[in-house]
CSV table of C-alpha atoms and ligand atoms in Angstrom, one decimal:
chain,number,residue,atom,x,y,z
A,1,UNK,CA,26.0,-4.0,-14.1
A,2,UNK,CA,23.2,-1.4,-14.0
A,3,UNK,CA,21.1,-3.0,-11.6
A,4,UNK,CA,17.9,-1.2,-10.5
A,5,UNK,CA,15.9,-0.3,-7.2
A,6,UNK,CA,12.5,-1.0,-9.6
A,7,UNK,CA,12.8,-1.4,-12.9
A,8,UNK,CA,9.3,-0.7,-14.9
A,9,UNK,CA,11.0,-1.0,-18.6
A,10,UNK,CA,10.9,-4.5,-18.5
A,11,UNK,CA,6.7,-4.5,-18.1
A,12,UNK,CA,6.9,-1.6,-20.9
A,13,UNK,CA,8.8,-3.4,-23.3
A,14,UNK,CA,6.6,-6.3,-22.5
A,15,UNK,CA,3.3,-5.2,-23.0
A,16,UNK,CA,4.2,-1.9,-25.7
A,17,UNK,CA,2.0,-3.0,-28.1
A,18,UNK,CA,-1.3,-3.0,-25.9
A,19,UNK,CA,0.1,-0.2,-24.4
A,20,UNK,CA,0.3,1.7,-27.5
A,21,UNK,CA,-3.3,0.2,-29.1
A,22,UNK,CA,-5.3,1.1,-25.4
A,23,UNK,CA,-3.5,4.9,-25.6
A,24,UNK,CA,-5.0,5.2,-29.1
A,25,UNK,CA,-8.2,3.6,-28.8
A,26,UNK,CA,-8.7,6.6,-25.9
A,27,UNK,CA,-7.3,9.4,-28.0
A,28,UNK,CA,-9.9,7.9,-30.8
A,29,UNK,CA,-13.0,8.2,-28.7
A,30,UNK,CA,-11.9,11.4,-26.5
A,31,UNK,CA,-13.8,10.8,-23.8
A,32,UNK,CA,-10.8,11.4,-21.3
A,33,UNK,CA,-12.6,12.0,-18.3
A,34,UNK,CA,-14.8,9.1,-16.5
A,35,UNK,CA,-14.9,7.5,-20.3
A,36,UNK,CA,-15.4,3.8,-21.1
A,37,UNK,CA,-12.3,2.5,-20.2
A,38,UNK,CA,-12.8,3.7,-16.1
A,39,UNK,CA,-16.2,1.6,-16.1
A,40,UNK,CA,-14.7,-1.2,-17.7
A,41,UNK,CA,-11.5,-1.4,-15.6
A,42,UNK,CA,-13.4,-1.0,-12.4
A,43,UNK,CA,-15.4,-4.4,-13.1
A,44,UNK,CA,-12.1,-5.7,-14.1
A,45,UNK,CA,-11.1,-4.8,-10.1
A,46,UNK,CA,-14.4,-6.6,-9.1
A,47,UNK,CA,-14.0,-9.7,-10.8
A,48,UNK,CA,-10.2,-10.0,-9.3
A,49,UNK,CA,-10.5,-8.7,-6.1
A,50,UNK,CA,-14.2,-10.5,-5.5
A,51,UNK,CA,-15.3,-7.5,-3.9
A,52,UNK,CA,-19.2,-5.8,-4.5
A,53,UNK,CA,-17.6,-2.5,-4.9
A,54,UNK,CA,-14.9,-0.9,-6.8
A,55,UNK,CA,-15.1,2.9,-7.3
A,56,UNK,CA,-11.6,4.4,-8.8
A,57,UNK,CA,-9.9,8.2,-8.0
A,58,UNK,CA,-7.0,10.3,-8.0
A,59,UNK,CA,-4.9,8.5,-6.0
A,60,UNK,CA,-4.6,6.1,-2.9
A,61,UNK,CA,-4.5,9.7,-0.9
A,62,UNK,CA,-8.0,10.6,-1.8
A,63,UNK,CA,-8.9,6.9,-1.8
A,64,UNK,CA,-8.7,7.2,2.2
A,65,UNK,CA,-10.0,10.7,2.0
A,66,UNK,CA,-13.2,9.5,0.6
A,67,UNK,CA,-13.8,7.1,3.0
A,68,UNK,CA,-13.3,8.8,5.8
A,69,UNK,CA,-15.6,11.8,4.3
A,70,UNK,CA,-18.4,8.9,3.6
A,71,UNK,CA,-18.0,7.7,6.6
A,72,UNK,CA,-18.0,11.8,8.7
A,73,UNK,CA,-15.0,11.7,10.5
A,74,UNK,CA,-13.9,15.0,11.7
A,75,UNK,CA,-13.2,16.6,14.9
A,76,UNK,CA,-13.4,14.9,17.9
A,77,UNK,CA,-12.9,11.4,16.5
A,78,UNK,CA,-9.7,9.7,17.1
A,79,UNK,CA,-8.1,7.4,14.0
A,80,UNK,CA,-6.0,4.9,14.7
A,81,UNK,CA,-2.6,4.5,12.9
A,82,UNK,CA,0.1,2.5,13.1
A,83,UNK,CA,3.6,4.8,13.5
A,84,UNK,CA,5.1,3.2,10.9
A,85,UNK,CA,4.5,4.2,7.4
A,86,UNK,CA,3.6,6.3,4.6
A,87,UNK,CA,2.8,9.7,6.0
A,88,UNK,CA,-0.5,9.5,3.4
A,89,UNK,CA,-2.1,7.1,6.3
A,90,UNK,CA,-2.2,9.7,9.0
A,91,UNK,CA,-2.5,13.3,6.7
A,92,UNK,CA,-5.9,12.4,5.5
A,93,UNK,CA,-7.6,11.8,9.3
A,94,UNK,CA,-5.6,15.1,10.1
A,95,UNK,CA,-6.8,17.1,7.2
A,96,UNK,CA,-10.3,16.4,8.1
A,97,UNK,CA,-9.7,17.6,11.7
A,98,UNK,CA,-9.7,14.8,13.2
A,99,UNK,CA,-6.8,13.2,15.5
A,100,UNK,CA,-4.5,10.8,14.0
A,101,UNK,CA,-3.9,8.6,17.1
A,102,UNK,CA,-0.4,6.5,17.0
A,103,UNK,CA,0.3,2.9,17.5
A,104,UNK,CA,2.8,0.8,17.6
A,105,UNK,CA,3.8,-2.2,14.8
A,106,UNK,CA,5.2,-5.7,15.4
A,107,UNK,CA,9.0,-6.2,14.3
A,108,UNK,CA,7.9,-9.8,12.6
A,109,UNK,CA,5.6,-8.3,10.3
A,110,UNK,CA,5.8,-4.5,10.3
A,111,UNK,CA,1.9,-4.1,10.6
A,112,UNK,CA,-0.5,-2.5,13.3
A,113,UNK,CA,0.1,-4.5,16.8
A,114,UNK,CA,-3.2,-5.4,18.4
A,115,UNK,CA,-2.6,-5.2,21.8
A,116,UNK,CA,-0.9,-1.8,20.7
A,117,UNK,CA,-4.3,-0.7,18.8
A,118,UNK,CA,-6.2,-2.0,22.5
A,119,UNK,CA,-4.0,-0.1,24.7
A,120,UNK,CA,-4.7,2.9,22.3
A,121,UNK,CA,-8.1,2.8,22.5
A,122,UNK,CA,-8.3,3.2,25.9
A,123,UNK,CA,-6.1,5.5,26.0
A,124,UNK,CA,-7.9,7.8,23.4
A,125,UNK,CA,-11.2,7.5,25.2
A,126,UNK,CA,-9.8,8.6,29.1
A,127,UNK,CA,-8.1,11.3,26.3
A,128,UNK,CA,-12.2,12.6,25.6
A,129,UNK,CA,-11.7,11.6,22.2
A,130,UNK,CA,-14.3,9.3,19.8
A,131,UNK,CA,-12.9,5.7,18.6
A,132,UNK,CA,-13.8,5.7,14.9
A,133,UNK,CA,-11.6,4.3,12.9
A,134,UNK,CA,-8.7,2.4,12.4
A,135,UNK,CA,-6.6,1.9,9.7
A,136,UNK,CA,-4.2,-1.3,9.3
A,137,UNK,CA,-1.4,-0.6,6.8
A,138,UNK,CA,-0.4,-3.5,4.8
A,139,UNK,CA,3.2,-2.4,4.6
A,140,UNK,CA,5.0,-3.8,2.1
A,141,UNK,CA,2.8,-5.6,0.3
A,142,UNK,CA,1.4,-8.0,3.7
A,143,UNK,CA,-1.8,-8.0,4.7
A,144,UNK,CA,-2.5,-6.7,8.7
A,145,UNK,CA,-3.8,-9.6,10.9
A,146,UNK,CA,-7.5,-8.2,10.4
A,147,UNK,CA,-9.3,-10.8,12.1
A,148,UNK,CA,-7.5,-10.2,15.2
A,149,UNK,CA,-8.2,-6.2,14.1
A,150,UNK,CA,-12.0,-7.3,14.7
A,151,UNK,CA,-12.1,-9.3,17.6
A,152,UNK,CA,-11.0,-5.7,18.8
A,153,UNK,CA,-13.4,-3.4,16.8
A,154,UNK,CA,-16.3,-5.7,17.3
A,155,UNK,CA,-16.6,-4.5,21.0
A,156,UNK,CA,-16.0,-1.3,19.9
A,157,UNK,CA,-17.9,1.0,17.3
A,158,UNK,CA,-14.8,1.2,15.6
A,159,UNK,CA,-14.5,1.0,11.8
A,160,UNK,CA,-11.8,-0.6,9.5
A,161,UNK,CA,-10.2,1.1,6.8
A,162,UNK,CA,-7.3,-1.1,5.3
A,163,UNK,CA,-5.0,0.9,3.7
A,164,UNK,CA,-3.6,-2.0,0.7
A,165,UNK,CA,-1.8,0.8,-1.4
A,166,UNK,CA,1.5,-1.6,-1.1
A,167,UNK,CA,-0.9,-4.7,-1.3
A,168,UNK,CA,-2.9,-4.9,-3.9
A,169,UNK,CA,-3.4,-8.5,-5.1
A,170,UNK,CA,-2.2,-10.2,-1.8
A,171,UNK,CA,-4.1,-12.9,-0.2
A,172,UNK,CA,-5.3,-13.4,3.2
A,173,UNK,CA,-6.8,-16.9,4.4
A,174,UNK,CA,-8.2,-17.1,1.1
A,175,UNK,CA,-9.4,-13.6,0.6
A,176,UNK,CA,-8.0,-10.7,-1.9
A,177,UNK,CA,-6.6,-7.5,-0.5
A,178,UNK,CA,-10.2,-5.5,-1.3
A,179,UNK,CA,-12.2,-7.1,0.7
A,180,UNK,CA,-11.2,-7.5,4.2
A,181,UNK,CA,-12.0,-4.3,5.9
A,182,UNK,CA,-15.4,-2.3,6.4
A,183,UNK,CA,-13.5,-0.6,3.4
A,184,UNK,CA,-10.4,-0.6,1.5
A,185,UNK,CA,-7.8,1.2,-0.5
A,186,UNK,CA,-5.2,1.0,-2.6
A,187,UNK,CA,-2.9,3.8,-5.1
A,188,UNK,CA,-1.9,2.8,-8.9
A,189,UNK,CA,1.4,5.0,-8.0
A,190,UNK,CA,3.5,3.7,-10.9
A,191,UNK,CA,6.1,1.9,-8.7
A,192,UNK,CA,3.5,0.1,-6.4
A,193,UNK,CA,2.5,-3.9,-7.3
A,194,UNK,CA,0.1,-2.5,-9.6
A,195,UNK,CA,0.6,1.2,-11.5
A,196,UNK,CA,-0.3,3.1,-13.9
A,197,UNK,CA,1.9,6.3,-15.5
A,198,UNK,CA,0.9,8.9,-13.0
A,199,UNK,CA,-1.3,9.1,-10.4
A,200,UNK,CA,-4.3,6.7,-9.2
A,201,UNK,CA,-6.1,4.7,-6.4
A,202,UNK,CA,-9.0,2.9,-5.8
A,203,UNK,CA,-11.7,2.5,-3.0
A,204,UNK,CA,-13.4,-1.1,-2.7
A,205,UNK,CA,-16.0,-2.3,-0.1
A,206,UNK,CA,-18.7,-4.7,0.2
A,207,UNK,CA,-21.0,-2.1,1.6
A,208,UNK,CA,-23.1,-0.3,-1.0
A,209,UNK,CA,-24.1,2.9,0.8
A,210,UNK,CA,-20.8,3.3,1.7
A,211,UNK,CA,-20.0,2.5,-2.0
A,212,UNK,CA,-23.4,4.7,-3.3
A,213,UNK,CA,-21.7,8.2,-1.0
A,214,UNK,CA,-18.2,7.5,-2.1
A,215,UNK,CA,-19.2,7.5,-5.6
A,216,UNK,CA,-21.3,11.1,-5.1
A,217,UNK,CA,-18.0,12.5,-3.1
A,218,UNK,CA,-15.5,11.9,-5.3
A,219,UNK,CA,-17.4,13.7,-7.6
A,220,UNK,CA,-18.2,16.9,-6.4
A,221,UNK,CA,-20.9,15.4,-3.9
A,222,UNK,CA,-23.2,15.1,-7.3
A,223,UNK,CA,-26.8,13.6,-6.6
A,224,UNK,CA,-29.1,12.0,-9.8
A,225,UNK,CA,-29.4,15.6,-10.9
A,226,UNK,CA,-26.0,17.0,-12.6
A,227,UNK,CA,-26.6,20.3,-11.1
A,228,UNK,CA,-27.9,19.6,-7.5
A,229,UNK,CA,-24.7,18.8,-5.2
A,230,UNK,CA,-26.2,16.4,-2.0
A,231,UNK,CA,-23.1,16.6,-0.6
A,232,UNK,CA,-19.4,18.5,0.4
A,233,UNK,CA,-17.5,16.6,-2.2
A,234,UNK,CA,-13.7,16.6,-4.0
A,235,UNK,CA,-12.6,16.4,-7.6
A,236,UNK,CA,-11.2,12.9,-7.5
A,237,UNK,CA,-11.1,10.9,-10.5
A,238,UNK,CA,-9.1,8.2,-12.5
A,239,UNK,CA,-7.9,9.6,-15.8
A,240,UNK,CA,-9.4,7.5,-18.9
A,241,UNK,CA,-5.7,7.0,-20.1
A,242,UNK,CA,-4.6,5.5,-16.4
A,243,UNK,CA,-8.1,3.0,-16.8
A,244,UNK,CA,-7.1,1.8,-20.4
A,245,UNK,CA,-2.9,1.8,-19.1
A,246,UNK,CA,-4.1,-0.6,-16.1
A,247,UNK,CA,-6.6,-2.7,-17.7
A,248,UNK,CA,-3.8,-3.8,-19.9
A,249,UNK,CA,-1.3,-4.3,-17.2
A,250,UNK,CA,-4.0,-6.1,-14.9
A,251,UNK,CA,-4.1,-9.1,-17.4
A,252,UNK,CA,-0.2,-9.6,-17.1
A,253,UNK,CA,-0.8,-9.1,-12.9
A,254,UNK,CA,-1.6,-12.3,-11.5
A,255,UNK,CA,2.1,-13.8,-13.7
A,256,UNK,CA,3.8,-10.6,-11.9
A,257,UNK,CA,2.7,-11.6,-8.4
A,258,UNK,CA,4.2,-14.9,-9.0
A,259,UNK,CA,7.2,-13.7,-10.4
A,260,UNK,CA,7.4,-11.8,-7.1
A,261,UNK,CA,7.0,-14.4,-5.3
A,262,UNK,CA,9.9,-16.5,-6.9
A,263,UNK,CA,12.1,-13.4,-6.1
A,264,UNK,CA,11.2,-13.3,-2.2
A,265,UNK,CA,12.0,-17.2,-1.9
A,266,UNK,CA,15.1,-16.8,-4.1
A,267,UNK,CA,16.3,-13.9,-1.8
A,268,UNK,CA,14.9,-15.8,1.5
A,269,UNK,CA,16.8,-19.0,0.5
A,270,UNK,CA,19.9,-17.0,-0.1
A,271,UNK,CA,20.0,-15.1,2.3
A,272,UNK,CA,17.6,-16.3,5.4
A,273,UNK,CA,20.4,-18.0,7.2
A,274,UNK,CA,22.7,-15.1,8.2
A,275,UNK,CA,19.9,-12.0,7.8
A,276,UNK,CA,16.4,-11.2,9.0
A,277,UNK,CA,14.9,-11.6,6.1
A,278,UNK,CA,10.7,-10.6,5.9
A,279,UNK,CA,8.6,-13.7,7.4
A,280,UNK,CA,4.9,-14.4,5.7
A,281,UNK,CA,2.6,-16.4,8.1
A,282,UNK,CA,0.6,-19.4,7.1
A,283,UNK,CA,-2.3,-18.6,5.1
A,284,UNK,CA,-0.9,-15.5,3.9
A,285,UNK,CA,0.5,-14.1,0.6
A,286,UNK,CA,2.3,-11.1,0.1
A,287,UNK,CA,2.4,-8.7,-2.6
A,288,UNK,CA,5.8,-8.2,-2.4
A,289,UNK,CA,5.6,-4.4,-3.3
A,290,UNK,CA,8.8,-4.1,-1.2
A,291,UNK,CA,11.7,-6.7,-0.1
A,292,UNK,CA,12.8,-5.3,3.6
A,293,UNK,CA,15.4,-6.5,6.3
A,294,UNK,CA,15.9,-6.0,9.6
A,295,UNK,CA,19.7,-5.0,10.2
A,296,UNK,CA,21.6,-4.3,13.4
A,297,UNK,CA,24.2,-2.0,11.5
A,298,UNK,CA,22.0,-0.7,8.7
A,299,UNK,CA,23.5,2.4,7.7
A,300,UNK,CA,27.1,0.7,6.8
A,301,UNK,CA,25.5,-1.6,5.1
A,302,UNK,CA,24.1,0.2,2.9
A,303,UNK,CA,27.0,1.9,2.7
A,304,UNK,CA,28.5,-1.4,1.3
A,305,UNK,CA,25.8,-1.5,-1.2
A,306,UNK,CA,25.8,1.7,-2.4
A,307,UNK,CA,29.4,0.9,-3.1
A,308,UNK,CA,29.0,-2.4,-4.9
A,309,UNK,CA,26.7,-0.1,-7.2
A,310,UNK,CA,22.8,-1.9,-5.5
A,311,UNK,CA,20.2,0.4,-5.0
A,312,UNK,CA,18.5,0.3,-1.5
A,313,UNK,CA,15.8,2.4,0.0
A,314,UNK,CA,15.4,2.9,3.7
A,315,UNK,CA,11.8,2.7,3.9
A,316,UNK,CA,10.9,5.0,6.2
A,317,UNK,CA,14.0,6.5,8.0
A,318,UNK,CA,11.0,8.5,10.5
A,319,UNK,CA,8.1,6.9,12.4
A,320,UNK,CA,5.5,9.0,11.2
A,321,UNK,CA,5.1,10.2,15.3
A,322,UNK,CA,8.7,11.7,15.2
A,323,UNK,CA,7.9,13.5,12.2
A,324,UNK,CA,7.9,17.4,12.2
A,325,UNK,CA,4.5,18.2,11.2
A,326,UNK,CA,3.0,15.5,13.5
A,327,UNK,CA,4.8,15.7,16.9
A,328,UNK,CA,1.4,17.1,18.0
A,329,UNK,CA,-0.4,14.5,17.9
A,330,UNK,CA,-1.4,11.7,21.0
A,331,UNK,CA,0.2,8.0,20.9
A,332,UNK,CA,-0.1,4.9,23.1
A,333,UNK,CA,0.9,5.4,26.2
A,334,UNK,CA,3.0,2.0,26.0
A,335,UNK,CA,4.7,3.7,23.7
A,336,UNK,CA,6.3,3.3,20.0
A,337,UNK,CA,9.4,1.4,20.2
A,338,UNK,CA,9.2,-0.8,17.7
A,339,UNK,CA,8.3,1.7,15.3
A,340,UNK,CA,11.4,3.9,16.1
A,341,UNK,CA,13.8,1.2,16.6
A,342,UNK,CA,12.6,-0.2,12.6
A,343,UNK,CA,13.2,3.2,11.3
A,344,UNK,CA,16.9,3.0,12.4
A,345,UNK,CA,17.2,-0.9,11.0
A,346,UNK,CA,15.2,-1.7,7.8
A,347,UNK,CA,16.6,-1.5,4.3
A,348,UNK,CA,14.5,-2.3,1.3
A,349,UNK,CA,16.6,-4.2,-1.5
A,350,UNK,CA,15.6,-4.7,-5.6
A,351,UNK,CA,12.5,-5.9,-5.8
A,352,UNK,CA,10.2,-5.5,-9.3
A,353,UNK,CA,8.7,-9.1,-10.5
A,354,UNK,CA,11.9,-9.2,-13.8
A,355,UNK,CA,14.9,-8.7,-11.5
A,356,UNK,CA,17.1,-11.6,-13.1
A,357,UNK,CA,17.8,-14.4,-10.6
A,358,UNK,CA,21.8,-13.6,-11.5
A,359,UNK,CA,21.1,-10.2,-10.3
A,360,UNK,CA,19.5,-12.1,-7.1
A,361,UNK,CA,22.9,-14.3,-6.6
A,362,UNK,CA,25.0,-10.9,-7.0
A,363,UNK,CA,23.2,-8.8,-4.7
A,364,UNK,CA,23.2,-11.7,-1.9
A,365,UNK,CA,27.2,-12.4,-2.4
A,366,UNK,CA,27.5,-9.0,-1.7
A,367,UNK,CA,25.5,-9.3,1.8
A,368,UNK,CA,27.2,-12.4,2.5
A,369,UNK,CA,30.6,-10.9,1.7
A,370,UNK,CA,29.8,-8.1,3.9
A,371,UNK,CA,29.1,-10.1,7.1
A,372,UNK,CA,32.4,-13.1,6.5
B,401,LIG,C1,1.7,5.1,-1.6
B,401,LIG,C2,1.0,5.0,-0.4
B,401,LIG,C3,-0.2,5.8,-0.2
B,401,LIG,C4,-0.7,6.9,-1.1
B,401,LIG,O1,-0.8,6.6,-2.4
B,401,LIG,P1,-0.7,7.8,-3.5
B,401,LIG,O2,-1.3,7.1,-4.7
B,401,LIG,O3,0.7,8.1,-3.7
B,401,LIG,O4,-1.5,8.9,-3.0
B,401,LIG,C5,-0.9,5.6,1.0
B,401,LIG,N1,-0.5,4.7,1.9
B,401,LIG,C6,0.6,4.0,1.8
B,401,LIG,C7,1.0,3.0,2.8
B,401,LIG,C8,1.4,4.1,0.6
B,401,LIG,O5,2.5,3.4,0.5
């Protein structure tokens, strides 16, 4: 058995053919940067995500680098950041010279903890610093609990920057991933929910100013006039191959997401009676970008797996607060426990939406084997 961590051959081999036609359709027309395919896949975002705004970029990096730009934050501002997760969600506040600010997560969902976020706030104003912005992760592939996120904000002049690179196309109370916050963001990385081959991310919001500066940023700070800059800007844009790659693959998504979804419950009803296996709360979907546990003796089992020859990823080893380069920076006073004590017990298993239910059966036998 060659089983795989994520397996992206199976899409391939799938959808080669309009693969193949929407590569040569670009190298027909040439246009290869900002050409027709980036306009039409960003309506294409729109119409599924239901959001007003959908500007694409480089990659889910510069997606929160925009908005933070658009939005001024610099020196002096504190950003709020939950401690446990991609290191992209705290460089980009720290690049612009303002202070990532670190909070804790809760165990049952892995996402920003409220009363974490409150404490923080405090915190970050006795500290002299600003509360701008805070930025709920969706970590792997669940939304944050944003309308508990606002009750908090709202008495605050604190905005929300959702950071859905591992969420695209999950659901909350009804809503896509895209248009909870004040903004979002998500990366086409190829191995998140959706990808492309290479790099890309997207920005969306409901707020058209917002959506208007973002646009001039990420290109150069342009104005009307081609040659008369209005702003400090970046070079951030989506490549006219990734647009015609991901407008093919978004018509096969909304199957994938399902597919996903039959192998969380297949792996929750295999395995939820002797593991913690990730809990979804009513009204909730997940994207599923990851499938992640919660184990009291991690590191030997994985050592099990790696010996029955199944992938697993520790996703992340390192709150982002114990990391090298970021020791520096303030966190709750309450502290980050949760975060910490994760890093030592998750494991991500398989989880891509054509892992084959018999692959399912073999990789749970192998847990259960490993705790009889
Ligand atoms: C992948 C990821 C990013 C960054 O996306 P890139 O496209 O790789 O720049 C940001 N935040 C989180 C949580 C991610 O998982």
């Amino acid at each position: 058995m060659n089983l795989k961590f994520i397996d992206l051959s199976l899409q391939q081999n799938r959808i080669r053919n309009e693969l193949d036609a929407a590569i040569e359709r670009v190298l027909n027309h040439g246009q290869y940067i900002m050409g027709p395919e980036v306009e039409k896949f960003e309506n294409d975002l729109k119409i599924f995500t239901g959001v007003s705004n959908a500007l694409t970029c480089a990659n889910g990096t510069d997606a929160l680098t925009l908005v933070l730009m658009a939005w001024g934050i610099g020196p002096g501002d504190a950003v709020f950041i939950p401690s446990f997760t991609y290191i992209a969600s705290a460089e980009t506040s720290a690049q612009l010279g303002a202070t990532p600010f670190f909070v804790d997560v809760l165990e049952d969902s892995f996402n920003i903890d409220p009363d974490s976020f409150q404490k923080g706030i405090d915190d970050a104003v006795k500290a002299g610093l600003n509360p701008a912005v805070v930025i709920p992760v969706d970590l792997f592939g669940l939304p944050a609990d944003v309308n508990t996120i606002k009750k908090i904000t709202r008495k605050h002049d604190i905005k929300i920057l959702v950071d859905a690179a591992q969420s695209f196309g999950a659901t909350y109370h009804g809503s896509r991933v895209g248009t909870l916050g004040d903004a979002t963001t998500t990366s086409f990385f190829p191995a998140k929910p959706l990808g492309c081959y290479g790099d890309g991310g997207a920005v969306f919001t409901n707020d058209d100013d917002l959506a208007d500066i973002v646009d001039s940023i990420r290109l150069h700070g342009k104005g009307n006039q081609k040659y008369d800059n209005l702003r400090i800007g970046i070079n951030s844009r989506l490549d006219t191959l990734q647009a015609a790659i991901l407008i093919e693959k978004l018509k096969i998504f909304p199957e994938e997401l399902e597919l996903r979804e039959n192998v969380s419950s297949s792996y929750q009803s295999k395995l939820g009676s002797f593991i913690k296996t990730p809990q979804v709360s009513k009204g909730i979907k997940s994207s599923w970008a990851q499938y992640t546990l919660i184990l009291e003796n991690r590191d030997e089992v994985k050592k099990f797996l790696d010996e029955s020859n199944i992938p697993s990823v520790i996703y992340y080893p390192k709150a982002i607060s114990q990391q090298s380069g970021y020791s520096n920076f303030p966190s709750v006073s309450s502290g980050l426990k949760i975060s910490e004590d994760l890093s030592k017990k998750v494991l991500s298993l398989p989880m891509y939406p054509y892992l084959k239910e018999k692959n399912i059966e073999y990789i749970c036998e192998t847990l259960k084997s490993y705790y009889d």
